Amino acid sequence: MNVQEIGEQGLLKLVQSFCPPDFVGDDAAVLTTHPGRSLVITTDVLIDGVHFSDQTTSAADAGWRAAAANLSDLAAMGATPLGITVGLGLPGNTPVAWVEELYRGLTECLNQYETSIVGGDLCRSPVLFIAITAFGEAAPNQLIRRSTARSGDAIVATGIHGASKAGLELLLHPALGEALSESDRALLIHAHQRPKPRLDVVEWLWAEGRGQGEGSEGAIQTDAQHLIPLASPSSLASPSSYSSLPSQIAGMDSSDGLADAIVQICRASGVGAIIDRSQIPLPSALQQWVGTEQALDWALYGGEDFELILCLPLTWAQALVQRLGKGAAIIGTITEDPAVWLVDATGNQPDQPLTLERGFQHFSG
Amino acid sequence: MNVQEIGEQGLLKLVQSFCPPDFVGDDAAVLTTHPGRSLVITTDVLIDGVHFSDQTTSAADAGWRAAAANLSDLAAMGATPLGITVGLGLPGNTPVAWVEELYRGLTECLNQYETSIVGGDLCRSPVLFIAITAFGEAAPNQLIRRSTARSGDAIVATGIHGASKAGLELLLHPALGEALSESDRALLIHAHQRPKPRLDVVEWLWAEGRGQGEGSEGAIQTDAQHLIPLASPSSLASPSSYSSLPSQIAGMDSSDGLADAIVQICRASGVGAIIDRSQIPLPSALQQWVGTEQALDWALYGGEDFELILCLPLTWAQALVQRLGKGAAIIGTITEDPAVWLVDATGNQPDQPLTLERGFQHFSG
C-alpha cells in the first residue's frame, strides 16, 4: 500500500503511533522547560538522492541518521535534547512501509537518548524529503560555542574520523571492500548507517557542574576536580590550578568533516590551529585498506562522523580523552596565528594548510 | 543569478542577513525562555505547486503566508512567538532574487509580531519547498487546547471566513471577478496573500492574567472583570459570576476551514455543536458576488483564513466579540450531543451535519 492509497488520515494515525500520546491532537506540541536553562534549536533538511538513497540507506537508517544529525548539533552546543519535529514530503507512490520504517529508525535513535518526536507535518511532494527541527536546553554557562577557542587550548576529537565516508564507499562500490575482513566491513558500514551523536560527552562534561548554581567558574572547577580521580595521569595539575579555567568550552560537531570543524571554530574564534596528522584517530582497518593519505583525506573531508571537536585546556582535554577511551584523541593546539596547519611530527610530509575549500558545497556541480 | 551560481556560502550570507546576528554562526540557535512558561512548537511544510505557485503567490507572499501559518498555530495554542527556523529545498536554477524575496516576506510578517528567523538549513532539491518550525511560549494555565470545550460554551470566530479562498479563485481565474469593485477584489486577494495570524487575540485574552501568578481561576477572574468596562453590554453578568469560569479556553485556528476547526474541537472534546449559518461572518462583497451558498461553502471549507475558533462562556465570548469588532462573531454553541449541525434560524434551509469529509486531503487525488 502506498501513501496515496492510505490517505492523509491513515498516514497521520500511523506516524502518530510513534509519538508520545501527549503530543498528538493540538495545533502545536507543548513541552516543559527547566527554569534558567537556554533553549537550543537546530534544523536540518534531508533530500532523497542528495542526502540519502535507497542504494546506501534503508528507510530505518535514513530515519536514524536524520535524528542523529540533529541530536549531534545539540550535543555540539552542549545541550541535552527535549524533542524533535518531523516534516515529511512524500510522493504519492511512497510505500506506507517506507514511512513506517523511517519513523522506526527515527524513534530507535531518539529512544537511545530518551527523547521523542513531538510534532510534524506530512505533505505530498514530487520528491521525498525529511525536515527535522530538534530542540534542547543547556545552562547558559555550559553552552559550547564556536567562537570561544583560546590560544593554547588543546583540540580534542571525541572519536575516530573517516569511518562514515569509508562505509559509504563500501555501500556504493561493494567490490572495493574485498580485502577487508567481514567485521571491519560491517563496522565501517555501521558507522555510516547508524552514527551516534555524542550526547554522552556533553553529559559527562557537565555531570558535576549541574546543580552547582549559576557561577560558571565554580561549576567548572568542580568538574575539573572530579576529573582527577578518573584520569589521574601524573601530568595533571593540582585542583587549585583549575580556578582559572575559561567559563566556556569551544567546539562544534564534525558533520561536515574534521577539517571543516577545525577551520570553522578557528574562524569564529579569530585563532588558528596546528593539527598533528599522526594524532588524528582513524578506524583501525582503514589505513591498511586504502593507505594513509586516502584515510586521512576521508577523515578530514569525508564528513558525517558526528563526533565533537572541542577546544579546552590541556589538562582537562587529557582527562576527557582518557575518560572517553579508544578513538578519542588530542589532535592539536589552538594558536594565536590565525592559520590552520596540518603538520607531520615525523617530518616526512610537508606542512599543509587546511581550508574550507574541500568542504561540502550543496549547490556546486 | 541563480542559487547554483551564487553557491552555498553566498546563499548563506544572503539569508543570514535576515536573521538577528546573535543567531548566526553556531550549530544551533540559543533562545532564552521565561521561567514557568511552557514551550510550544509547531511545524509546517509548504511545497511549490501544492501550497503555493508562481501564478498566485510571489516569493514575498509565499514567505509571508508560511510565517503567518505557523504563527497562527502558536496563536491557536494561546502562545506568543519566540522565533522560527526555516529549512529550504531549492532547485539549482532558483533565482537568488526569489530566495531574497521569500526571506523578505517571512521577516515582514515576523516583524509585525516582534519575532525573527533564528536558524535554518539550505539544500539543493529537485523541487522547491519551505519547512518552517515555529516556537513560542505560554503560561501552562493559558494554553488553548482542542480538548477542553464544554457544553454550553459559545463558539467565537475571530474574523471573516471565505476571503482567502475567494482571493485564490480571483488569482486563478481573474475573469471571475469582473463584477467586483477594484477595492473588493484587492481586499479578497490581500486576504489570500497576506493573512494575519491572530496573535493580537491571544495578547488581549491574557493581557490582564499575566503576572497574576499561577492560579488560573484568579487570573481568569481578573480577565473577566477587565472585560466588563470594555464591553459593558447590559447582558453581562456581574464580576462575581466569573469565579466559576473554566481554567482553559478551547480552540484552534481555521487554517483548514471553519468546518474542520469546529469538528476537530468537538471530536477532541467529546462534544457537539450547533452552528447558526446566518452568524458565520463573511466578507461583505462575497455573498453578492457568488451567492450565499457558494460564500458559505468557501467559508466552511475554503481554509487558510487563519482566524481562531474559540469556545468560552457566553458572557466572555460577547465581550471578546465586542472588543474585536467587525468580522468577529458568536457563531454557535457547544452541545452535549456529539453531532455538529449547521442550522438555519430562518427555517429556509434544512439542518445539515458538518463533517471532516470535505476537508483538505493532501494525499487524495
XYZ file of C-alpha atoms in Angstrom:
730
model
C 0.000 0.000 0.000
C 1.293 3.479 -0.788
C 0.650 6.803 0.939
C -1.884 7.895 -1.662
C -3.954 4.772 -1.006
C -3.834 5.016 2.803
C -4.732 8.739 2.669
C -3.794 11.573 4.983
C -5.819 10.393 7.983
C -4.435 6.853 7.751
C -0.904 8.140 7.426
C -1.369 10.554 10.326
C -2.585 7.711 12.517
C 0.481 5.686 11.557
C 3.050 8.370 12.317
C 1.256 9.472 15.483
C 1.716 5.948 16.819
C 5.421 6.845 17.068
C 4.784 9.961 19.188
C 4.027 10.031 22.923
C 0.223 10.480 23.184
C 0.580 13.839 24.986
C 1.827 15.406 21.783
C -0.972 14.356 19.466
C -4.095 16.314 18.648
C -3.391 20.025 19.016
C -2.093 22.787 16.750
C 1.327 22.528 18.359
C 3.308 20.492 20.858
C 3.763 21.694 24.419
C 6.951 20.984 26.360
C 8.111 21.948 29.805
C 11.496 23.614 30.039
C 13.653 23.985 33.110
C 13.986 27.407 34.705
C 17.246 29.173 33.984
C 18.210 26.979 31.038
C 18.538 28.257 27.476
C 16.530 26.834 24.623
C 18.731 25.442 21.816
C 17.267 24.848 18.350
C 18.647 23.315 15.177
C 17.124 22.301 11.882
C 18.143 20.029 9.018
C 16.698 19.169 5.645
C 17.492 15.822 4.014
C 16.567 15.093 0.415
C 16.228 11.769 -1.371
C 19.057 11.399 -3.840
C 21.105 14.185 -2.223
C 21.465 13.099 1.411
C 20.328 9.512 1.216
C 19.328 6.979 -1.397
C 17.849 3.506 -1.468
C 21.214 2.184 -2.594
C 23.012 3.113 0.627
C 20.271 3.860 3.117
C 17.223 1.884 4.167
C 14.272 3.929 5.415
C 15.116 2.977 9.001
C 18.737 4.071 8.527
C 17.627 7.333 6.893
C 15.494 7.944 9.980
C 18.294 7.099 12.392
C 20.766 9.319 10.533
C 18.360 12.236 10.360
C 17.712 12.055 14.109
C 21.415 11.544 14.855
C 22.486 14.551 12.772
C 20.161 16.852 14.667
C 20.981 15.441 18.097
C 24.646 15.867 17.167
C 24.040 19.573 16.592
C 22.504 19.790 20.057
C 25.497 17.942 21.526
C 27.779 20.356 19.680
C 26.089 23.193 21.581
C 26.381 21.408 24.920
C 22.619 20.869 25.066
C 20.501 17.899 26.093
C 17.517 17.110 23.848
C 13.868 17.951 24.579
C 12.328 16.590 21.371
C 12.163 16.861 17.594
C 9.578 17.702 14.968
C 9.488 15.885 11.626
C 8.219 17.413 8.395
C 7.877 14.937 5.557
C 7.387 15.473 1.840
C 6.186 12.264 0.226
C 5.474 11.293 -3.378
C 2.061 9.626 -3.625
C 3.618 6.284 -4.575
C 5.853 6.095 -1.467
C 5.169 2.721 0.205
C 3.478 3.128 3.588
C 6.015 0.579 4.883
C 8.813 3.011 3.955
C 7.252 5.741 6.110
C 6.774 3.300 8.972
C 10.416 2.173 8.757
C 11.582 5.785 8.637
C 9.721 6.540 11.868
C 11.042 3.332 13.411
C 14.613 4.437 12.657
C 13.947 7.940 13.958
C 12.475 6.694 17.228
C 15.144 3.995 17.680
C 17.774 6.706 17.677
C 15.739 9.127 19.814
C 14.951 6.438 22.386
C 18.660 5.905 22.960
C 18.783 9.495 24.177
C 15.461 9.495 25.999
C 13.769 11.924 23.665
C 10.921 11.690 21.167
C 9.021 13.047 18.181
C 6.655 15.741 19.452
C 5.140 17.030 16.235
C 5.299 17.140 12.493
C 3.696 17.725 9.144
C 3.022 15.464 6.170
C 2.713 16.657 2.597
C 2.536 15.273 -0.867
C 5.671 16.249 -2.761
C 7.259 15.353 -6.088
C 10.433 14.420 -4.165
C 10.864 12.639 -0.872
C 12.416 14.819 1.836
C 12.711 14.968 5.610
C 12.869 18.272 7.509
C 13.769 17.906 11.169
C 13.941 20.507 13.885
C 15.456 19.458 17.195
C 15.341 21.450 20.403
C 17.197 21.005 23.609
C 18.349 23.020 26.536
C 21.526 23.900 28.337
C 22.589 26.010 31.261
C 23.704 29.291 29.656
C 27.222 28.984 31.102
C 27.597 25.449 29.719
C 26.822 26.268 26.092
C 29.536 25.181 23.679
C 30.172 27.890 21.093
C 32.412 28.041 18.069
C 33.696 31.463 18.977
C 35.380 30.898 22.338
C 38.513 28.894 21.465
C 41.644 30.422 23.001
C 45.283 30.205 22.070
C 46.823 27.313 23.961
C 43.647 25.210 24.091
C 44.086 21.551 23.271
C 41.862 20.303 20.446
C 40.049 17.051 21.196
C 38.362 14.773 18.664
C 35.935 12.621 20.647
C 36.296 9.649 18.276
C 37.577 8.243 15.001
C 37.091 10.032 11.688
C 36.739 8.715 8.156
C 34.636 5.688 9.051
C 31.368 7.114 7.745
C 32.867 8.015 4.375
C 34.538 4.591 4.175
C 31.204 2.931 4.919
C 29.509 4.983 2.217
C 32.183 3.987 -0.319
C 31.698 0.320 0.619
C 27.956 0.641 0.065
C 28.401 2.403 -3.264
C 31.179 0.097 -4.518
C 30.956 -3.264 -2.704
C 33.846 -4.707 -4.705
C 36.178 -2.151 -3.098
C 35.997 -3.918 0.238
C 37.111 -7.398 -0.805
C 40.400 -7.000 1.046
C 38.597 -6.185 4.313
C 37.530 -8.675 6.953
C 33.793 -9.175 7.342
C 33.803 -7.494 10.750
C 35.812 -4.458 9.544
C 33.417 -4.034 6.612
C 30.446 -4.266 8.939
C 31.930 -1.751 11.384
C 32.563 0.841 8.683
C 29.121 0.404 7.140
C 27.539 0.603 10.583
C 29.427 3.848 11.212
C 27.800 5.278 8.101
C 24.299 3.934 8.696
C 23.994 4.351 12.464
C 26.187 7.249 13.598
C 25.997 8.104 17.300
C 25.530 11.711 18.397
C 27.944 12.366 21.261
C 25.402 13.460 23.850
C 27.281 11.182 26.259
C 30.227 13.587 26.082
C 28.022 16.548 26.994
C 26.515 14.681 29.879
C 29.930 13.754 31.178
C 31.418 17.251 30.703
C 28.813 18.839 32.930
C 27.655 15.987 35.122
C 29.239 17.501 38.184
C 28.654 21.115 37.179
C 24.878 20.770 37.174
C 23.204 21.903 40.357
C 26.205 23.955 41.419
C 24.360 27.197 40.767
C 24.997 29.754 38.069
C 28.655 30.519 38.839
C 30.479 29.044 35.887
C 33.907 29.223 37.451
C 32.673 27.233 40.397
C 30.857 24.733 38.241
C 33.826 24.079 36.032
C 36.216 23.928 38.919
C 34.048 21.167 40.341
C 34.148 19.322 37.016
C 37.857 19.560 36.868
C 38.289 18.366 40.411
C 36.067 15.468 39.585
C 38.187 14.603 36.578
C 41.292 13.946 38.581
C 40.334 10.704 40.276
C 39.003 9.426 36.930
C 42.005 10.424 34.893
C 44.874 10.886 37.331
C 47.737 10.993 34.843
C 50.826 12.325 36.591
C 50.861 15.362 34.301
C 47.568 16.704 35.690
C 47.847 19.967 37.556
C 46.565 20.281 41.082
C 42.894 21.152 41.547
C 43.655 24.720 42.521
C 45.011 25.440 39.027
C 41.522 24.914 37.577
C 40.138 28.044 39.138
C 41.425 29.973 36.138
C 39.619 27.761 33.592
C 37.564 29.589 30.980
C 33.816 29.616 31.510
C 33.163 28.127 28.072
C 34.347 25.151 26.077
C 34.585 25.912 22.354
C 33.554 23.341 19.810
C 31.245 22.007 17.131
C 30.481 18.653 15.581
C 32.349 17.145 12.641
C 29.283 16.508 10.492
C 30.895 18.308 7.526
C 34.323 16.780 8.151
C 37.088 17.245 10.666
C 38.823 19.950 8.612
C 35.611 21.938 8.339
C 35.053 21.790 12.098
C 38.562 22.972 12.938
C 38.528 25.772 10.377
C 35.047 26.940 11.402
C 35.991 27.091 15.083
C 39.214 28.963 14.284
C 37.418 31.467 12.048
C 34.691 32.094 14.614
C 37.242 32.487 17.419
C 39.789 34.539 15.474
C 42.517 31.994 16.163
C 44.448 29.313 14.264
C 45.474 25.753 14.939
C 48.260 23.236 14.475
C 46.948 19.729 13.869
C 49.279 16.750 14.132
C 48.337 14.357 11.324
C 49.634 11.357 13.258
C 47.209 12.083 16.105
C 44.019 12.085 14.017
C 42.115 8.980 15.144
C 41.344 6.713 12.176
C 39.381 3.437 12.035
C 41.859 0.628 12.683
C 41.394 -1.128 9.325
C 41.292 1.999 7.216
C 44.972 2.850 6.739
C 45.892 -0.695 5.779
C 42.984 -0.852 3.381
C 43.229 2.443 1.494
C 46.604 3.832 2.606
C 47.375 6.684 4.962
C 46.751 9.549 2.555
C 43.316 8.341 1.494
C 42.355 7.522 5.060
C 43.410 10.988 6.194
C 41.539 12.584 3.314
C 38.329 10.794 4.302
C 38.877 11.731 7.948
C 39.423 15.406 7.126
C 36.875 15.860 4.361
C 34.539 12.849 4.338
C 32.149 14.193 6.952
C 29.234 12.650 8.831
C 31.291 11.091 11.614
C 29.242 13.222 14.049
C 31.997 13.426 16.632
C 32.625 16.563 18.669
C 35.693 18.739 18.164
C 36.317 20.509 21.461
C 38.847 23.139 22.467
C 39.746 23.219 26.148
C 42.718 23.485 28.476
C 45.266 20.692 28.091
C 44.816 19.030 31.470
C 41.069 18.916 31.066
C 41.482 17.625 27.499
C 43.768 14.849 28.722
C 41.263 13.761 31.319
C 38.458 13.862 28.754
C 40.376 11.722 26.273
C 41.288 9.230 28.961
C 37.686 9.050 30.061
C 36.352 8.611 26.513
C 38.891 5.914 25.736
C 39.554 4.328 22.339
C 39.184 6.704 19.422
C 39.280 9.955 21.368
C 42.472 11.971 20.948
C 44.131 15.318 21.376
C 44.840 16.183 17.761
C 46.379 19.617 18.075
C 46.565 23.020 19.687
C 44.882 26.366 19.163
C 47.341 29.100 18.129
C 47.235 32.865 18.095
C 48.352 32.893 14.448
C 45.070 32.518 12.522
C 46.323 29.929 10.003
C 45.296 26.282 10.361
C 48.143 23.871 9.655
C 48.243 20.132 9.287
C 51.756 19.170 10.369
C 53.745 15.948 10.356
C 55.792 15.433 13.506
C 57.963 12.901 11.666
C 58.919 15.456 9.030
C 58.050 13.030 6.220
C 55.278 15.228 4.860
C 55.372 18.987 4.360
C 53.045 21.104 6.494
C 49.843 21.925 4.653
C 47.117 24.490 5.338
C 43.563 23.298 5.969
C 40.776 25.290 4.338
C 37.055 25.102 3.767
C 37.512 24.735 0.032
C 37.331 20.954 0.127
C 34.194 21.202 2.249
C 30.737 20.125 1.226
C 29.162 22.513 -1.266
C 25.492 21.694 -1.547
C 24.883 23.851 -4.589
C 28.043 23.236 -6.574
C 28.303 20.875 -9.518
C 21.912 34.926 -10.874
C 20.639 31.588 -9.589
C 21.431 29.698 -6.389
C 23.829 27.333 -8.134
C 25.853 30.297 -9.376
C 25.985 32.128 -6.047
C 26.947 28.886 -4.207
C 26.207 27.748 -0.705
C 28.372 30.310 1.079
C 26.918 33.191 -0.920
C 23.399 31.997 -0.292
C 24.074 31.518 3.405
C 25.379 35.057 3.655
C 22.233 36.320 1.955
C 19.766 34.515 4.192
C 21.758 35.249 7.336
C 21.333 38.942 6.597
C 17.672 38.394 7.520
C 18.484 36.882 10.938
C 19.475 38.799 14.068
C 23.301 38.488 14.302
C 23.107 36.618 17.632
C 21.697 33.603 15.847
C 24.330 33.199 13.161
C 27.429 31.031 13.305
C 26.811 28.115 15.650
C 25.420 24.607 15.300
C 22.114 25.749 16.727
C 20.245 28.843 17.870
C 20.027 29.746 21.540
C 16.965 31.420 22.997
C 16.040 32.464 26.489
C 12.701 31.248 27.765
C 10.739 32.633 30.699
C 10.579 30.600 33.902
C 7.310 28.782 34.418
C 6.124 29.084 30.825
C 5.586 26.100 28.551
C 7.408 25.739 25.247
C 5.010 25.460 22.279
C 6.239 24.079 18.949
C 4.632 23.705 15.548
C 5.925 22.779 12.121
C 4.690 23.164 8.563
C 5.900 22.058 5.178
C 4.954 24.027 2.060
C 5.647 22.706 -1.412
C 5.822 24.546 -4.721
C 2.841 23.591 -6.839
C 0.940 22.151 -3.858
C 0.791 25.026 -1.343
C 1.861 27.925 -3.492
C 2.650 28.635 -7.120
C 4.077 31.489 -9.118
C 0.615 32.057 -10.575
C -0.956 33.024 -7.252
C 1.932 33.693 -4.927
C 5.008 35.867 -5.261
C 8.072 34.762 -3.314
C 7.431 37.512 -0.761
C 3.811 36.388 -0.355
C 4.876 32.744 -0.041
C 7.200 33.845 2.756
C 4.542 35.895 4.489
C 1.998 33.081 4.262
C 4.445 30.484 5.543
C 5.316 32.623 8.562
C 1.658 33.519 9.146
C 0.509 29.881 9.060
C 2.991 28.911 11.745
C 2.359 31.948 13.931
C -1.350 31.161 13.603
C -0.710 27.705 15.064
C 1.035 29.356 18.004
C -1.897 31.757 18.438
C -4.247 28.763 18.317
C -2.394 27.356 21.331
C -2.511 30.658 23.203
C 1.243 31.132 22.805
C 3.358 34.155 21.964
C 6.194 33.568 19.469
C 9.902 33.189 20.305
C 11.214 32.576 16.783
C 11.131 30.330 13.727
C 13.567 28.156 11.803
C 13.416 27.907 8.016
C 14.504 24.844 6.029
C 14.624 25.429 2.287
C 14.893 22.968 -0.578
C 15.957 24.810 -3.726
C 16.432 23.686 -7.319
C 19.798 24.890 -8.633
C 18.131 27.229 -11.122
C 16.089 29.100 -8.484
C 16.815 32.814 -8.906
C 18.699 34.281 -5.947
C 16.213 37.158 -6.067
C 13.411 34.665 -5.376
C 15.133 33.482 -2.208
C 15.746 37.066 -1.124
C 12.090 37.965 -1.689
C 10.975 34.869 0.234
C 13.035 35.936 3.234
C 11.756 39.480 2.892
C 8.169 38.205 3.070
C 8.979 35.952 6.008
C 10.630 38.723 8.003
C 7.952 41.298 7.105
C 5.374 39.047 8.709
C 7.568 38.114 11.678
C 8.466 41.749 12.357
C 4.788 42.577 12.784
C 4.799 40.209 15.724
C 8.242 41.102 17.070
C 9.820 37.782 16.299
C 12.513 36.588 13.897
C 14.248 33.798 11.989
C 16.725 32.173 14.363
C 18.057 29.305 12.258
C 17.671 27.224 9.165
C 19.076 24.923 6.563
C 19.520 25.221 2.803
C 19.652 22.301 0.406
C 19.600 21.604 -3.264
C 16.372 19.834 -4.145
C 14.562 18.826 -7.334
C 11.502 20.699 -6.013
C 11.239 23.968 -4.164
C 9.882 23.623 -0.632
C 9.805 25.513 2.658
C 9.830 23.742 6.025
C 9.153 26.033 8.970
C 9.188 25.290 12.661
C 7.862 27.976 14.980
C 8.218 28.009 18.737
C 6.564 30.126 21.321
C 5.644 30.013 24.931
C 2.587 30.297 27.117
C 1.746 30.103 30.766
C 0.601 26.481 31.255
C -2.820 27.578 32.514
C -3.353 29.825 29.489
C -2.781 27.195 26.823
C -5.656 26.867 24.368
C -6.406 23.192 23.696
C -8.819 21.496 21.352
C -9.977 19.100 24.020
C -11.461 21.406 26.651
C -14.679 22.672 25.036
C -17.664 22.258 27.346
C -21.350 22.002 26.658
C -22.834 25.493 26.800
C -19.701 27.285 25.600
C -20.266 29.943 22.977
C -18.230 29.450 19.784
C -16.438 32.562 18.572
C -14.957 33.101 15.125
C -12.449 35.940 15.473
C -12.986 37.174 11.911
C -14.487 36.650 8.474
C -14.186 33.363 6.621
C -14.068 32.552 2.914
C -11.971 35.564 1.923
C -8.774 33.609 1.389
C -10.443 31.065 -0.880
C -12.185 33.868 -2.782
C -8.846 35.618 -3.237
C -7.292 32.417 -4.520
C -10.123 31.956 -7.034
C -9.644 35.534 -8.239
C -5.938 34.913 -8.754
C -6.555 31.645 -10.588
C -9.438 32.969 -12.704
C -9.158 36.777 -12.990
C -12.188 36.969 -15.272
C -14.381 35.703 -12.419
C -14.033 38.979 -10.565
C -15.239 41.365 -13.226
C -18.402 42.079 -11.267
C -16.411 43.124 -8.200
C -15.229 46.629 -7.378
C -11.479 47.170 -7.522
C -11.264 47.577 -3.759
C -13.280 44.420 -3.025
C -11.087 42.448 -5.409
C -7.963 43.828 -3.758
C -9.258 43.044 -0.273
C -10.022 39.427 -1.119
C -6.684 38.911 -2.856
C -4.890 40.550 0.064
C -6.688 38.185 2.441
C -5.207 35.285 0.486
C -1.718 36.687 0.075
C -1.179 38.351 3.439
C -3.265 36.553 6.075
C -2.841 37.798 9.644
C -2.236 35.345 12.464
C -4.434 36.345 15.390
C -1.740 36.774 17.987
C -3.499 40.014 18.918
C -6.416 37.953 20.228
C -4.103 35.899 22.445
C -2.469 39.000 23.798
C -5.815 40.534 24.602
C -7.250 37.358 26.168
C -4.483 37.149 28.728
C -3.251 40.708 28.982
C -4.602 41.043 32.497
C -3.922 37.447 33.500
C -0.188 37.695 33.071
C 1.701 38.442 36.236
C -1.182 37.334 38.420
C 0.696 34.176 39.464
C -0.124 30.613 38.641
C -3.694 30.482 39.974
C -5.765 30.180 36.849
C -9.069 30.943 38.479
C -7.693 34.171 39.798
C -6.083 35.075 36.527
C -9.206 34.492 34.513
C -11.408 36.214 37.008
C -9.229 39.259 36.551
C -9.552 38.970 32.787
C -13.265 38.779 33.039
C -13.513 41.726 35.367
C -11.373 43.642 32.979
C -13.707 42.767 30.120
C -16.664 44.472 31.661
C -15.622 48.096 31.337
C -14.529 47.402 27.759
C -17.664 45.617 26.708
C -20.347 46.541 29.206
C -23.366 45.241 27.331
C -26.295 45.068 29.711
C -26.437 41.294 29.371
C -23.048 40.811 31.048
C -23.141 39.088 34.396
C -21.644 40.673 37.451
C -17.942 40.082 38.110
C -18.615 37.604 40.888
C -20.158 35.161 38.420
C -16.775 34.738 36.697
C -15.230 32.927 39.593
C -16.657 29.695 38.199
C -15.087 30.161 34.757
C -13.141 27.198 33.368
C -9.376 27.404 33.603
C -8.966 26.774 29.876
C -10.307 28.237 26.671
C -10.766 25.605 23.959
C -9.939 26.381 20.373
C -7.831 26.062 17.259
C -7.215 28.043 14.116
C -9.274 27.774 10.949
C -6.361 27.116 8.607
C -8.121 24.041 7.172
C -11.530 25.719 7.081
C -14.133 26.725 9.616
C -15.934 23.376 9.432
C -12.718 21.483 10.073
C -11.924 23.609 13.126
C -15.359 23.125 14.673
C -15.435 19.380 14.021
C -11.871 18.885 15.291
C -12.590 20.758 18.542
C -15.827 18.789 19.059
C -14.117 15.454 18.412
C -11.211 16.243 20.735
C -13.573 17.463 23.464
C -16.203 14.731 23.081
C -18.930 17.290 22.467
C -21.030 18.549 19.555
C -22.081 21.957 18.269
C -24.929 23.864 16.706
C -23.710 26.492 14.245
C -26.075 29.196 13.007
C -25.348 29.697 9.322
C -26.566 33.279 9.407
C -23.976 34.160 12.044
C -20.916 32.991 10.096
C -19.009 36.178 9.270
C -18.455 36.501 5.509
C -16.572 39.152 3.521
C -19.034 41.904 2.680
C -18.797 41.572 -1.095
C -18.772 37.800 -1.213
C -22.463 36.902 -0.936
C -23.473 39.391 -3.590
C -20.722 38.195 -5.876
C -21.046 34.409 -5.690
C -24.319 33.883 -3.803
C -24.914 32.760 -0.238
C -24.383 29.046 -0.773
C -21.049 29.427 -2.528
C -19.867 32.019 0.000
C -20.804 29.709 2.867
C -19.081 26.794 1.192
C -15.851 28.788 0.872
C -16.153 29.947 4.480
C -16.684 26.420 5.796
C -14.304 24.506 3.545
C -12.032 27.005 1.771
C -9.466 27.210 4.548
C -6.463 29.489 5.149
C -8.380 32.325 6.769
C -6.162 31.790 9.830
C -8.766 33.050 12.297
C -9.194 31.499 15.735
C -12.246 29.438 16.643
C -12.628 29.727 20.415
C -15.056 28.088 22.829
C -15.719 30.004 26.012
C -18.538 31.081 28.325
C -21.141 33.269 26.656
C -20.516 36.466 28.597
C -16.794 36.296 27.948
C -17.481 35.493 24.295
C -19.709 38.520 23.979
C -17.061 40.778 25.438
C -14.429 39.295 23.151
C -16.550 39.807 20.037
C -17.340 43.370 21.033
C -13.669 44.050 21.627
C -12.568 42.510 18.323
C -15.237 44.377 16.377
C -16.100 43.946 12.698
C -15.868 40.340 11.487
C -15.793 38.632 14.873
C -18.972 36.773 15.779
C -20.529 34.196 18.044
C -21.452 31.544 15.507
C -22.914 28.829 17.698
C -22.924 26.816 20.885
C -21.213 23.678 22.128
C -23.688 20.858 22.884
C -23.504 17.654 24.853
C -24.839 15.697 21.862
C -21.698 14.952 19.836
C -23.144 15.792 16.395
C -22.174 19.050 14.690
C -25.102 20.751 12.968
C -25.278 23.699 10.667
C -28.746 25.167 11.274
C -30.777 27.903 9.661
C -32.632 30.053 12.160
C -34.954 31.244 9.377
C -36.006 27.676 8.566
C -35.363 28.222 4.873
C -32.646 25.589 4.725
C -32.719 22.138 6.300
C -30.232 21.464 9.090
C -27.110 19.739 7.804
C -24.322 17.890 9.584
C -20.736 19.179 9.284
C -18.025 16.576 8.802
C -14.339 16.366 8.003
C -15.032 14.700 4.696
C -14.947 17.941 2.763
C -11.658 18.830 4.460
C -8.315 19.158 2.784
C -6.869 15.749 1.871
C -3.221 16.201 0.998
C -2.767 12.711 -0.426
C -6.038 12.218 -2.229
C -6.487 12.650 -5.958
